[in-house]
Amino acid sequence: MVEEEAKSLPMELSEKGGVDNNGFVQNEVFDDKETDTSSQEEMPKTCIVDADPVATEELALKPYAGMPKEVLLKFSSQARYRVTREILFWLIIIAAVVLVCATIAIVALSPKCLDWWQASPIYQIYPRSFKDSNMDGNGDLKGIQEKLDHITYLNIKTIWITSFYKSPLKDLGYGAEDFYDIDPMFGSMSDFENLLAAIHDRGLKVIMDLIPNHTSDKHRWFQLSRNRTGKYTDYYIWQDCAQAAGSVAPPNNWVSVFGNSSWQFDDVRKQCYFHQFGKEQPDLNFRNLAVQQEIHDIIKFWLGKGIDGFSFSAVKFLLEATHLRDEPQVNKSQNPVTITAYSQLYHDYTTTQVGMHDIIRSFRQTMNQFSSEPGRYRFMGSDGDEKENIEATMIYYGTTFVQEADFPFNFNLINMKNLSGNSVFEAVNLWMKNMPAGKWPNWAVGSPNAARISSRIGKEYVNVINMLLLTLPGTPVTYYGEEIGMENIASENVSEEPINSDPVVVTFPEKSPMQWDGKVNAGFTEGNSSWLPVNSDYQNVNVEMQMSWSNSTLNLYRELTSLRNNELPIHRGWMCYVWNDSNVFVYVRELDGLDRVFMMVLNFGQESTIDLKAIVPSLPSEAIIRLSTNFSNAGKAVNTKVIKTEMGEGLVLEYKTAKPVHTMEAFQGNCFVAEKACYSSAFNLLYVNC
């Protein structure tokens, strides 16, 4: 029966309009007319096949490669896939929100990163004495480029090159003949551009000097001004001078820094011009806005070349009182006719006049135009030079809302009249307690205008002074040669050059050529002679020898810069004074969140023994000597109850404590921090709100 039904099925399909599949028969023709249309009309509309509808549906919805969108949507809408997808979707959303919030929180809580001028010591180069490349006996820009590896060897990333403008070289070249050109002694503009590129290729920064107060009398502006040519007529400060019996009577009693009257009669213009320094260096008239614009243009020119900052010198002299009254005498009973020295007058009308800081701030605004590019902030320093008035110096920092210098250079450690633990403390404390909140300190122990450390205070204190310089908070400034302990050249070897026709002379004992090795002329020049004699100790005090001597001043300097760069408490932490007396100065550097503390014990007097445990009861009984001016002591443990130091010895002690000094009530008035930061050991990052 089943077989009969199966056999009849094809016949039924055929009779009801089906067509037999006879394969691909070529040229097969069907005659439409032979089709029985009446039977088609009677054909049922559907063909019922005995099949499981559920199984058919599952077969149709089973996923396969290349599914069309309609099938894919049906597949994805099933509950077991939809729930998984929604869970993943919301997890991604939540993770993204958490990541954004965490990023915002980290940015909001993170302290300001130290800028390049804060992060590295500054190495000051007097270019005429650094390295001679062309055997003429004078250091030059190519010579600096040849010795850039020495800068990186010192772990220093900022170079300060003193004035190298085209100049008659009166007053060390600070009276420029052309602010837009290089003095041929130092090379060409091409040499400067090559040096700048080499500096930046090494990841270093460069600062240059700018002395806007005056020019050389050879400057084109002065030549035009003395002839009353156009706008240049009032570029300088001119006044009529009374003449009697062949002599010239100046307008008032003002005296130049170098002595004698600050007024000089000019035979061409038949008037006197004003000069705060040598008579070959006439002062510009900064009450003339065209003069101010000239200086802004000079700033733009060099920043456009790519330099990273300026040190502005002699800025307190920019303006003078217009009333021209005599300045008060220090000794009122002195005969006014005998006043010839700068120190004999109070300079109330020739320094720090109203409006002077506005001019400096305008320089800052011009520099800010070049600071918008990330990583290219342009540094601005100034020489406050107010030895007797620390409050006046601090004004150069500007205010919270009005930016001026990033810092005025600090010469307190140079200006100390005697050396002791107490005097060093007083010099440091004077700056720190007067510095405006949130500002950044700086320190210098040498300069082109001061005797070298070895000659000023004694070679036995060179290492401890460098240890002080590189462990204080802020930016240290090192004058070339101090890293190897160079001394002034002997007085009988000093070259003298007259500032002008007056009997005043300037000597340069602290500017002797850099001592690179023990060869002839200390490796400074391959020529027959140098512009100044090399110090006679060059065979024992030079870079090459000290690089190979583990206990040398040079290697201690490198260890100190490495410590400063790598240890957060010294890099940007708190400083607290712990003790000072006639022999030692003791202070700590610490950071919130870190239990590791560094304590500096520096001897500036005679042999001393001190009980630090009695001064700071929370001190552990032992501390480790991290660095010492005597390298053989490094790594040793010392009893904090008995810390012994020899004359000129310095120790950097390291210990751990849960109670840092800056949190102790007894030391609250002795602690300072410039860029406050706290360390999170859990996340290994710094944050602000401790």
XYZ file of C-alpha atoms in Angstrom:
690
model
C 0.000 0.000 0.000
C 2.819 2.379 0.923
C 4.699 1.434 -2.193
C 1.671 2.159 -4.369
C 1.199 5.592 -2.778
C 4.844 6.387 -3.268
C 4.679 5.353 -6.899
C 1.538 7.400 -7.557
C 3.039 10.590 -6.007
C 5.124 11.675 -9.026
C 2.182 11.085 -11.310
C -0.041 13.237 -9.167
C 2.521 16.065 -9.109
C 2.849 15.833 -12.861
C -0.840 15.839 -13.466
C -1.264 18.837 -11.265
C 1.040 21.029 -13.259
C 4.497 19.756 -12.217
C 7.201 19.306 -14.853
C 9.519 16.324 -14.787
C 13.220 17.245 -14.483
C 14.740 15.408 -17.385
C 18.140 16.969 -16.840
C 19.705 19.652 -18.974
C 18.253 18.473 -22.310
C 19.404 20.778 -25.075
C 16.738 22.323 -27.377
C 13.854 20.663 -25.544
C 10.634 22.415 -26.491
C 7.389 22.430 -24.629
C 4.164 22.985 -26.462
C 2.007 25.313 -24.445
C -0.946 24.379 -26.425
C -0.679 20.740 -25.298
C -1.073 21.778 -21.731
C -4.394 20.969 -20.209
C -5.434 24.340 -18.806
C -8.612 22.997 -17.362
C -6.680 20.647 -15.159
C -4.546 23.574 -13.932
C -7.579 25.391 -12.734
C -8.516 22.404 -10.641
C -4.999 22.116 -9.140
C -4.810 22.785 -5.388
C -2.945 25.952 -4.299
C -0.695 24.174 -1.755
C 1.233 20.999 -1.458
C 1.167 19.437 1.939
C 4.407 17.680 2.938
C 4.601 15.709 6.139
C 7.529 17.587 7.994
C 8.291 18.875 11.539
C 7.821 22.699 11.486
C 9.954 23.292 14.640
C 12.883 21.396 13.209
C 12.543 23.302 9.976
C 12.628 26.650 11.781
C 15.694 25.670 13.816
C 17.408 24.556 10.666
C 16.687 27.920 9.045
C 17.970 29.973 12.033
C 21.172 28.079 12.611
C 24.027 30.630 12.175
C 26.363 30.223 9.289
C 29.032 32.235 7.580
C 27.762 34.960 5.332
C 24.317 35.288 6.946
C 22.220 38.145 5.531
C 21.321 40.979 7.862
C 17.741 39.774 8.340
C 18.871 36.365 9.600
C 21.638 37.917 11.719
C 19.151 40.196 13.460
C 16.865 37.256 14.262
C 19.830 35.352 15.619
C 21.136 38.278 17.752
C 17.771 38.972 19.303
C 17.742 35.673 21.171
C 17.904 36.187 24.925
C 21.086 34.273 25.582
C 23.025 36.566 23.219
C 21.216 39.827 23.982
C 21.927 39.709 27.716
C 25.624 39.017 27.160
C 25.840 41.851 24.686
C 24.133 44.311 27.001
C 26.384 43.336 29.903
C 29.480 43.920 27.783
C 28.095 47.219 26.514
C 27.468 48.621 29.982
C 30.800 47.347 31.275
C 32.550 49.253 28.487
C 30.555 52.415 29.248
C 31.322 52.176 32.974
C 35.013 51.515 32.317
C 35.202 54.518 29.990
C 33.547 56.780 32.574
C 35.861 55.522 35.322
C 38.887 56.083 33.087
C 37.808 59.641 32.247
C 37.094 60.433 35.895
C 40.416 58.950 36.998
C 42.246 60.990 34.369
C 40.494 64.192 35.470
C 41.250 63.404 39.116
C 44.924 62.703 38.414
C 45.271 65.917 36.415
C 43.436 67.928 39.077
C 45.415 66.459 41.961
C 48.809 66.301 40.282
C 51.295 69.021 41.219
C 52.734 71.279 38.566
C 55.617 69.550 36.816
C 58.934 71.260 37.308
C 59.910 73.195 34.208
C 63.315 72.763 32.564
C 64.800 75.786 34.326
C 63.776 74.289 37.681
C 64.728 70.683 37.012
C 68.409 71.142 36.142
C 71.345 73.090 37.505
C 72.523 75.976 35.299
C 76.123 75.993 34.056
C 77.422 79.517 33.429
C 80.076 79.931 30.728
C 82.276 82.946 30.128
C 82.891 82.179 26.436
C 86.265 83.900 26.078
C 87.731 81.548 28.697
C 85.992 78.228 28.015
C 87.610 76.688 24.898
C 89.539 78.123 21.975
C 88.862 76.351 18.662
C 90.940 78.454 16.256
C 94.211 78.894 18.185
C 93.906 82.667 18.589
C 94.010 82.384 22.389
C 90.366 83.421 22.878
C 87.530 81.062 23.690
C 84.713 81.004 21.131
C 81.350 79.493 20.226
C 82.858 76.558 18.334
C 84.902 75.798 21.429
C 81.731 75.604 23.517
C 80.243 73.222 20.951
C 83.325 71.006 21.158
C 82.870 70.661 24.910
C 79.124 70.019 25.163
C 79.850 66.449 26.250
C 81.350 67.899 29.423
C 78.001 69.526 30.231
C 76.113 66.248 29.820
C 78.828 64.461 31.829
C 77.961 66.783 34.723
C 74.247 65.780 34.500
C 73.414 69.390 33.621
C 70.859 70.384 31.006
C 70.955 74.192 30.999
C 73.801 76.418 29.773
C 74.060 80.137 30.430
C 76.439 81.902 28.048
C 77.463 85.397 29.065
C 77.521 88.282 26.587
C 78.929 87.599 23.112
C 77.363 90.480 21.156
C 79.536 92.501 18.820
C 81.295 94.890 21.161
C 84.493 96.888 21.738
C 84.794 94.593 24.813
C 84.770 97.408 27.335
C 83.373 96.214 30.680
C 83.608 92.543 29.559
C 81.631 93.213 26.414
C 78.469 94.341 28.201
C 78.293 97.515 26.107
C 77.015 96.156 22.792
C 77.902 97.736 19.487
C 75.320 95.600 17.687
C 72.685 93.535 19.499
C 71.957 91.585 16.317
C 75.457 90.281 15.626
C 78.164 88.072 17.148
C 81.531 89.568 18.033
C 84.100 88.195 15.545
C 86.244 87.099 18.481
C 83.596 84.480 19.304
C 82.696 83.491 15.746
C 79.866 84.160 13.334
C 76.089 83.930 13.361
C 76.463 80.627 11.535
C 78.661 79.372 14.382
C 75.985 80.415 16.856
C 73.246 78.648 14.911
C 75.336 75.479 14.751
C 75.989 75.675 18.476
C 72.304 76.193 19.195
C 71.348 73.184 17.067
C 73.977 71.022 18.793
C 72.718 72.121 22.218
C 69.127 71.263 21.375
C 70.117 67.974 19.734
C 71.482 66.884 23.113
C 68.275 67.871 24.873
C 69.937 70.869 26.504
C 68.707 74.452 26.909
C 70.590 77.706 26.497
C 70.218 81.104 28.176
C 72.018 84.225 27.003
C 72.693 87.625 28.551
C 70.912 90.830 27.584
C 71.979 94.179 29.038
C 69.324 96.657 27.892
C 70.413 99.617 30.031
C 73.170 100.900 27.746
C 75.056 100.404 24.510
C 78.573 101.040 23.339
C 79.320 104.550 22.131
C 80.193 102.828 18.841
C 76.596 101.730 18.402
C 74.803 103.103 15.344
C 72.045 104.512 17.557
C 74.500 106.630 19.527
C 76.216 107.916 16.408
C 72.835 109.015 15.036
C 71.764 110.480 18.385
C 74.872 112.608 18.839
C 74.120 114.061 15.389
C 70.453 114.674 16.316
C 69.233 112.422 13.494
C 65.472 111.889 13.397
C 63.925 109.648 16.037
C 67.370 108.770 17.410
C 67.830 112.293 18.802
C 66.389 111.260 22.187
C 67.527 107.610 22.263
C 70.011 108.580 24.992
C 69.897 110.925 27.989
C 71.299 114.308 27.000
C 71.584 117.428 29.144
C 73.189 120.825 28.735
C 76.406 121.228 30.716
C 77.773 124.503 32.012
C 81.239 125.334 30.738
C 83.640 127.640 32.487
C 87.367 128.185 32.194
C 87.717 125.275 29.821
C 86.073 122.755 32.152
C 82.616 121.198 32.028
C 80.293 121.322 35.018
C 77.910 118.317 35.076
C 74.178 118.837 35.698
C 74.343 117.232 39.155
C 76.477 115.121 41.511
C 75.547 111.706 40.079
C 78.478 109.295 40.058
C 79.015 106.259 37.830
C 79.459 102.748 39.180
C 83.117 102.919 38.140
C 83.648 106.251 39.867
C 83.733 109.938 38.872
C 80.892 111.862 37.291
C 78.294 109.902 35.342
C 78.055 112.757 32.805
C 80.340 112.997 29.787
C 80.558 115.952 27.428
C 80.228 115.134 23.722
C 82.084 117.410 21.317
C 79.754 116.575 18.434
C 76.415 117.343 20.075
C 77.825 119.899 22.539
C 75.860 118.337 25.392
C 76.551 115.850 28.177
C 75.245 112.306 27.988
C 74.550 110.128 31.010
C 76.339 106.841 31.715
C 75.849 104.680 34.792
C 78.962 102.662 33.912
C 81.971 103.550 31.740
C 81.891 106.659 29.590
C 82.037 104.386 26.516
C 78.667 102.957 27.623
C 75.975 105.650 27.339
C 72.634 104.896 28.987
C 69.583 104.471 26.770
C 66.585 106.692 27.427
C 63.875 104.228 28.474
C 61.342 106.994 28.867
C 61.344 107.020 25.062
C 58.855 104.356 23.911
C 60.792 103.880 20.675
C 63.782 102.723 22.732
C 61.623 100.224 24.588
C 60.367 98.891 21.271
C 63.941 98.438 20.067
C 64.651 96.147 23.031
C 61.442 94.186 22.384
C 62.580 93.675 18.812
C 65.971 92.407 20.014
C 64.233 89.949 22.339
C 62.063 88.685 19.487
C 65.072 88.302 17.199
C 66.990 85.971 19.514
C 63.934 84.042 20.665
C 63.124 83.595 16.996
C 66.600 82.119 16.578
C 65.593 79.505 19.134
C 67.282 80.469 22.417
C 65.473 79.287 25.534
C 65.738 82.323 27.756
C 67.432 85.542 28.828
C 69.254 86.776 31.859
C 68.582 90.525 32.034
C 71.417 92.440 33.676
C 71.688 95.961 35.112
C 67.910 96.398 34.982
C 67.703 98.474 38.149
C 69.472 101.261 36.197
C 66.867 101.462 33.411
C 65.251 104.696 34.621
C 66.517 107.850 36.297
C 64.594 110.641 37.985
C 63.686 113.408 35.557
C 64.153 116.191 38.107
C 67.971 115.638 38.124
C 68.342 116.610 41.795
C 71.603 115.777 43.568
C 71.634 112.390 45.271
C 72.027 112.366 49.086
C 75.522 111.973 50.488
C 76.290 109.038 52.760
C 78.535 111.311 54.826
C 76.742 114.624 54.961
C 79.776 116.417 56.306
C 81.922 115.439 53.313
C 82.848 118.208 50.926
C 80.615 117.634 47.837
C 83.504 118.483 45.540
C 85.435 115.439 46.787
C 82.713 112.911 45.999
C 83.992 110.598 43.285
C 83.154 107.057 44.473
C 79.839 105.321 43.878
C 79.639 104.238 47.521
C 79.662 107.856 48.725
C 76.081 108.527 47.600
C 72.651 107.037 48.209
C 71.360 106.269 44.718
C 67.765 107.273 45.269
C 67.339 108.925 41.859
C 69.340 106.620 39.573
C 68.151 103.127 40.521
C 64.816 101.314 40.885
C 62.656 104.234 39.791
C 58.876 104.086 39.510
C 57.972 102.422 36.217
C 61.119 100.312 36.022
C 59.285 97.094 36.919
C 56.613 97.859 34.339
C 59.310 97.821 31.659
C 60.670 94.480 32.881
C 57.158 93.018 32.916
C 56.693 94.142 29.342
C 59.817 92.149 28.452
C 58.175 89.156 30.111
C 55.025 89.630 28.026
C 57.060 89.646 24.832
C 58.819 86.462 25.894
C 55.499 84.816 26.671
C 54.571 85.151 22.998
C 57.242 82.518 22.334
C 56.267 80.255 25.254
C 52.989 78.872 23.936
C 54.529 75.810 22.288
C 54.608 72.817 24.699
C 58.051 72.276 26.149
C 59.351 75.607 24.844
C 58.770 77.858 27.830
C 61.185 80.807 27.664
C 62.987 81.503 30.920
C 63.571 85.014 32.227
C 66.066 85.811 34.954
C 67.181 89.175 36.273
C 69.911 90.491 38.548
C 68.025 92.166 41.361
C 71.418 93.075 42.873
C 69.907 94.751 45.909
C 72.468 93.606 48.471
C 71.106 95.721 51.272
C 67.414 95.513 50.382
C 66.100 91.977 50.095
C 62.500 93.199 49.824
C 63.394 95.182 46.696
C 64.986 92.095 45.164
C 61.875 90.002 45.794
C 59.774 92.423 43.734
C 61.510 91.042 40.636
C 59.548 87.818 41.130
C 56.400 89.718 40.229
C 53.098 88.950 41.922
C 50.500 86.201 41.851
C 48.733 87.940 38.994
C 51.535 89.843 37.265
C 54.469 87.778 36.015
C 57.974 89.221 35.962
C 61.243 87.265 36.241
C 61.093 83.543 36.939
C 63.629 84.448 39.572
C 66.126 87.223 40.298
C 69.578 85.694 40.608
C 70.585 85.110 44.208
C 74.146 86.042 45.174
C 73.726 85.808 48.963
C 76.193 82.931 49.230
C 78.757 84.931 47.234
C 78.272 88.100 49.259
C 78.910 86.478 52.668
C 81.561 88.474 54.498
C 82.843 85.470 56.444
C 82.305 81.722 56.374
C 80.712 79.786 59.240
C 77.751 77.556 59.859
C 75.842 80.564 61.147
C 76.673 82.821 58.187
C 75.613 80.161 55.676
C 72.354 79.666 57.578
C 71.715 83.428 57.589
C 72.359 83.711 53.838
C 69.984 80.830 53.058
C 67.317 81.912 55.524
C 67.376 85.532 54.303
C 66.245 84.397 50.857
C 63.804 81.683 51.904
C 61.889 83.686 54.489
C 61.486 86.694 52.152
C 60.685 84.797 48.948
C 57.005 85.160 47.947
C 54.878 82.045 48.432
C 54.881 79.708 45.464
C 58.042 81.163 43.924
C 61.193 79.234 43.117
C 64.586 79.905 44.777
C 68.020 79.799 43.193
C 71.602 79.821 44.438
C 75.007 80.762 43.049
C 78.429 80.356 44.636
C 80.480 81.784 41.769
C 80.156 84.306 38.951
C 82.278 86.225 36.419
C 82.336 89.142 38.859
C 83.399 87.346 42.050
C 86.500 85.537 43.242
C 86.374 81.778 42.871
C 85.395 79.624 45.858
C 88.955 78.342 46.401
C 90.333 81.878 46.457
C 87.453 83.480 48.326
C 87.041 81.055 51.210
C 89.721 78.374 50.780
C 90.135 75.233 48.666
C 89.309 73.005 51.652
C 85.707 74.254 51.453
C 85.110 73.761 47.724
C 83.462 70.345 48.074
C 81.221 71.262 50.976
C 80.115 74.458 49.200
C 79.184 72.415 46.115
C 77.299 69.992 48.381
C 75.372 72.930 49.833
C 74.647 74.348 46.384
C 73.286 71.072 44.972
C 71.160 70.004 47.950
C 69.355 73.276 48.698
C 65.858 73.664 47.216
C 65.680 75.525 43.909
C 67.954 75.960 40.913
C 71.731 75.878 41.507
C 74.000 77.964 39.269
C 77.592 76.769 38.740
C 80.234 79.048 37.228
C 82.541 77.165 34.862
C 85.539 75.591 36.600
C 83.948 75.419 40.053
C 83.176 71.734 39.410
C 86.918 71.023 39.519
C 87.842 73.614 42.156
C 89.672 76.137 39.969
C 91.347 79.070 41.714
C 91.934 82.683 40.716
C 95.141 83.219 38.820
C 97.947 84.837 40.798
C 97.924 88.625 40.909
C 101.252 88.940 39.119
C 99.723 87.056 36.151
C 96.560 89.123 35.965
C 95.926 91.005 32.751
C 94.587 94.497 33.111
C 92.465 96.407 30.627
C 91.413 100.003 31.201
C 87.722 100.711 31.257
C 88.349 104.175 29.878
C 91.068 106.789 29.948
C 90.635 107.199 33.700
C 93.074 105.350 35.967
C 90.401 102.779 36.875
C 91.247 99.252 35.701
C 89.466 95.920 35.790
C 91.282 92.705 36.593
C 90.087 89.241 35.659
C 91.615 86.721 38.078
C 88.428 84.636 38.154
C 88.215 84.398 34.358
C 91.328 82.360 33.655
C 91.017 79.696 30.925
C 89.200 76.450 31.699
C 91.605 73.694 32.686
C 90.798 70.661 30.535
C 93.961 68.576 30.848
C 97.627 68.628 31.818
C 98.943 69.583 28.392
C 100.320 72.985 27.412
C 97.806 75.774 28.141
C 95.647 73.216 30.013
C 94.040 72.066 26.763
C 92.282 75.416 26.448
C 94.049 76.351 23.218
C 96.460 74.770 20.769
C 97.880 78.214 20.065
C 101.033 79.619 21.569
C 99.265 81.652 24.255
C 95.881 82.417 25.786
C 94.267 85.792 26.386
C 94.832 85.286 30.114
C 97.505 83.038 31.600
C 96.410 79.560 32.649
C 96.564 78.943 36.390
C 99.862 77.383 37.386
C 98.098 74.475 39.128
C 96.536 73.186 35.888
C 98.577 69.977 35.806
C 96.943 68.841 39.052
C 93.584 70.591 38.730
C 91.991 69.673 35.419
C 89.026 67.762 34.038
C 90.940 64.850 32.539
C 92.775 63.996 35.736
C 89.729 64.355 37.985
C 87.615 62.109 35.765
C 89.958 59.234 36.617
C 90.252 60.056 40.320
C 87.328 58.615 42.283
C 87.657 61.012 45.224
C 87.911 64.138 43.066
C 85.911 67.333 43.261
C 84.567 66.598 39.770
C 83.255 63.141 40.624
C 81.678 64.385 43.845
C 79.978 67.105 41.811
C 78.604 64.458 39.404
C 77.361 62.305 42.289
C 75.595 65.313 43.793
C 73.872 66.288 40.534
C 72.791 62.668 40.061
C 71.394 62.586 43.602
C 69.530 65.827 43.011
C 68.055 64.632 39.732
C 66.958 61.214 40.994
C 65.753 61.762 44.552
C 62.373 63.453 44.891
C 62.951 64.895 48.391
C 66.026 66.784 47.148
C 64.501 67.564 43.765
C 61.353 69.261 45.075
C 60.740 68.408 48.714
C 60.622 70.302 51.979
C 63.703 71.901 53.487
C 63.837 72.285 57.259
C 66.662 73.848 59.251
C 67.678 71.518 62.064
C 70.768 73.129 63.563
C 73.393 75.788 62.971
C 76.334 77.046 64.967
C 79.736 78.561 64.230
C 80.887 75.309 62.622
C 78.012 73.362 61.089
C 74.763 73.927 59.241
C 72.293 71.033 59.327
C 69.058 70.724 57.361
C 66.795 67.988 56.019
C 65.073 67.412 52.674
C 61.893 65.346 52.813
C 58.694 64.720 50.886
C 55.187 63.946 52.143
C 54.354 60.297 51.553
C 57.978 59.154 51.508
C 59.539 57.749 54.660
C 63.026 58.295 53.238
C 64.705 61.494 54.454
C 68.025 63.131 53.571
C 69.880 65.131 56.197
C 72.797 67.378 55.251
C 75.498 67.960 57.870
C 77.875 70.567 56.442
C 80.960 71.851 58.206
C 82.020 75.422 57.398
C 84.301 75.866 60.399
C 86.445 73.619 62.518
C 86.123 69.991 63.598
C 82.769 69.436 65.272
C 80.734 66.745 67.015
C 76.965 67.088 67.294
C 74.163 65.053 68.908
C 71.375 65.176 66.323
C 69.248 62.687 68.240
C 68.898 65.229 71.039
C 67.793 67.907 68.556
C 65.346 65.670 66.648
C 64.164 62.963 69.087
C 62.340 61.006 66.360
C 65.590 60.359 64.514
C 66.560 56.696 64.271
C 69.652 55.711 66.206
C 71.570 55.141 62.979
C 71.736 56.764 59.564
C 73.561 55.768 56.409
C 76.077 58.088 54.762
C 74.699 58.399 51.222
C 77.419 60.821 50.101
C 80.448 62.355 51.748
C 83.102 64.816 50.716
C 85.356 61.888 51.667
C 84.207 59.151 49.267
C 85.552 56.364 51.488
C 82.841 57.111 54.064
C 79.932 56.563 51.653
C 77.713 53.661 52.683
C 78.850 53.613 56.306
C 76.414 53.754 59.219
C 76.757 56.545 61.780
C 75.352 56.997 65.259
C 72.996 59.987 65.166
C 73.984 60.846 68.740
C 77.578 61.389 67.694
C 77.961 62.976 64.249
C 81.549 64.040 63.785
C 82.736 66.245 60.903
C 86.153 67.612 60.027
C 86.814 71.132 58.728
C 85.171 71.467 55.314
C 83.543 68.026 55.483
C 80.023 67.444 54.256
C 77.707 64.474 54.815
C 74.452 63.519 53.115
C 72.773 61.151 55.579
C 69.847 58.937 54.622
C 67.373 57.393 57.041
C 63.743 56.301 57.293
C 61.149 57.755 59.622
C 57.393 57.858 60.023
C 57.570 61.359 61.498
C 59.232 63.873 59.152
C 60.668 67.057 60.586
C 58.295 69.404 58.746
C 55.329 67.900 60.627
C 56.879 68.619 64.041
C 55.602 71.648 65.889
C 59.080 72.567 67.121
C 60.287 73.117 63.542
C 57.240 74.795 61.991
C 58.995 78.120 61.487
C 62.067 76.474 59.991
C 60.521 74.664 57.033
C 59.935 75.787 53.455
C 58.618 74.218 50.284
C 58.362 75.877 46.865
C 56.445 73.400 44.692
C 54.588 71.267 47.224
C 53.973 67.662 46.267
C 53.079 64.418 48.014
C 54.044 60.909 46.995
C 51.640 57.973 46.687
C 53.494 54.672 46.940
C 50.341 52.777 45.929
C 50.144 54.503 42.543
C 53.781 55.650 42.282
C 52.807 59.235 41.502
C 52.795 62.708 42.993
C 49.687 64.580 44.075
C 48.898 67.944 45.621
C 46.408 67.521 48.449
C 48.346 65.782 51.203
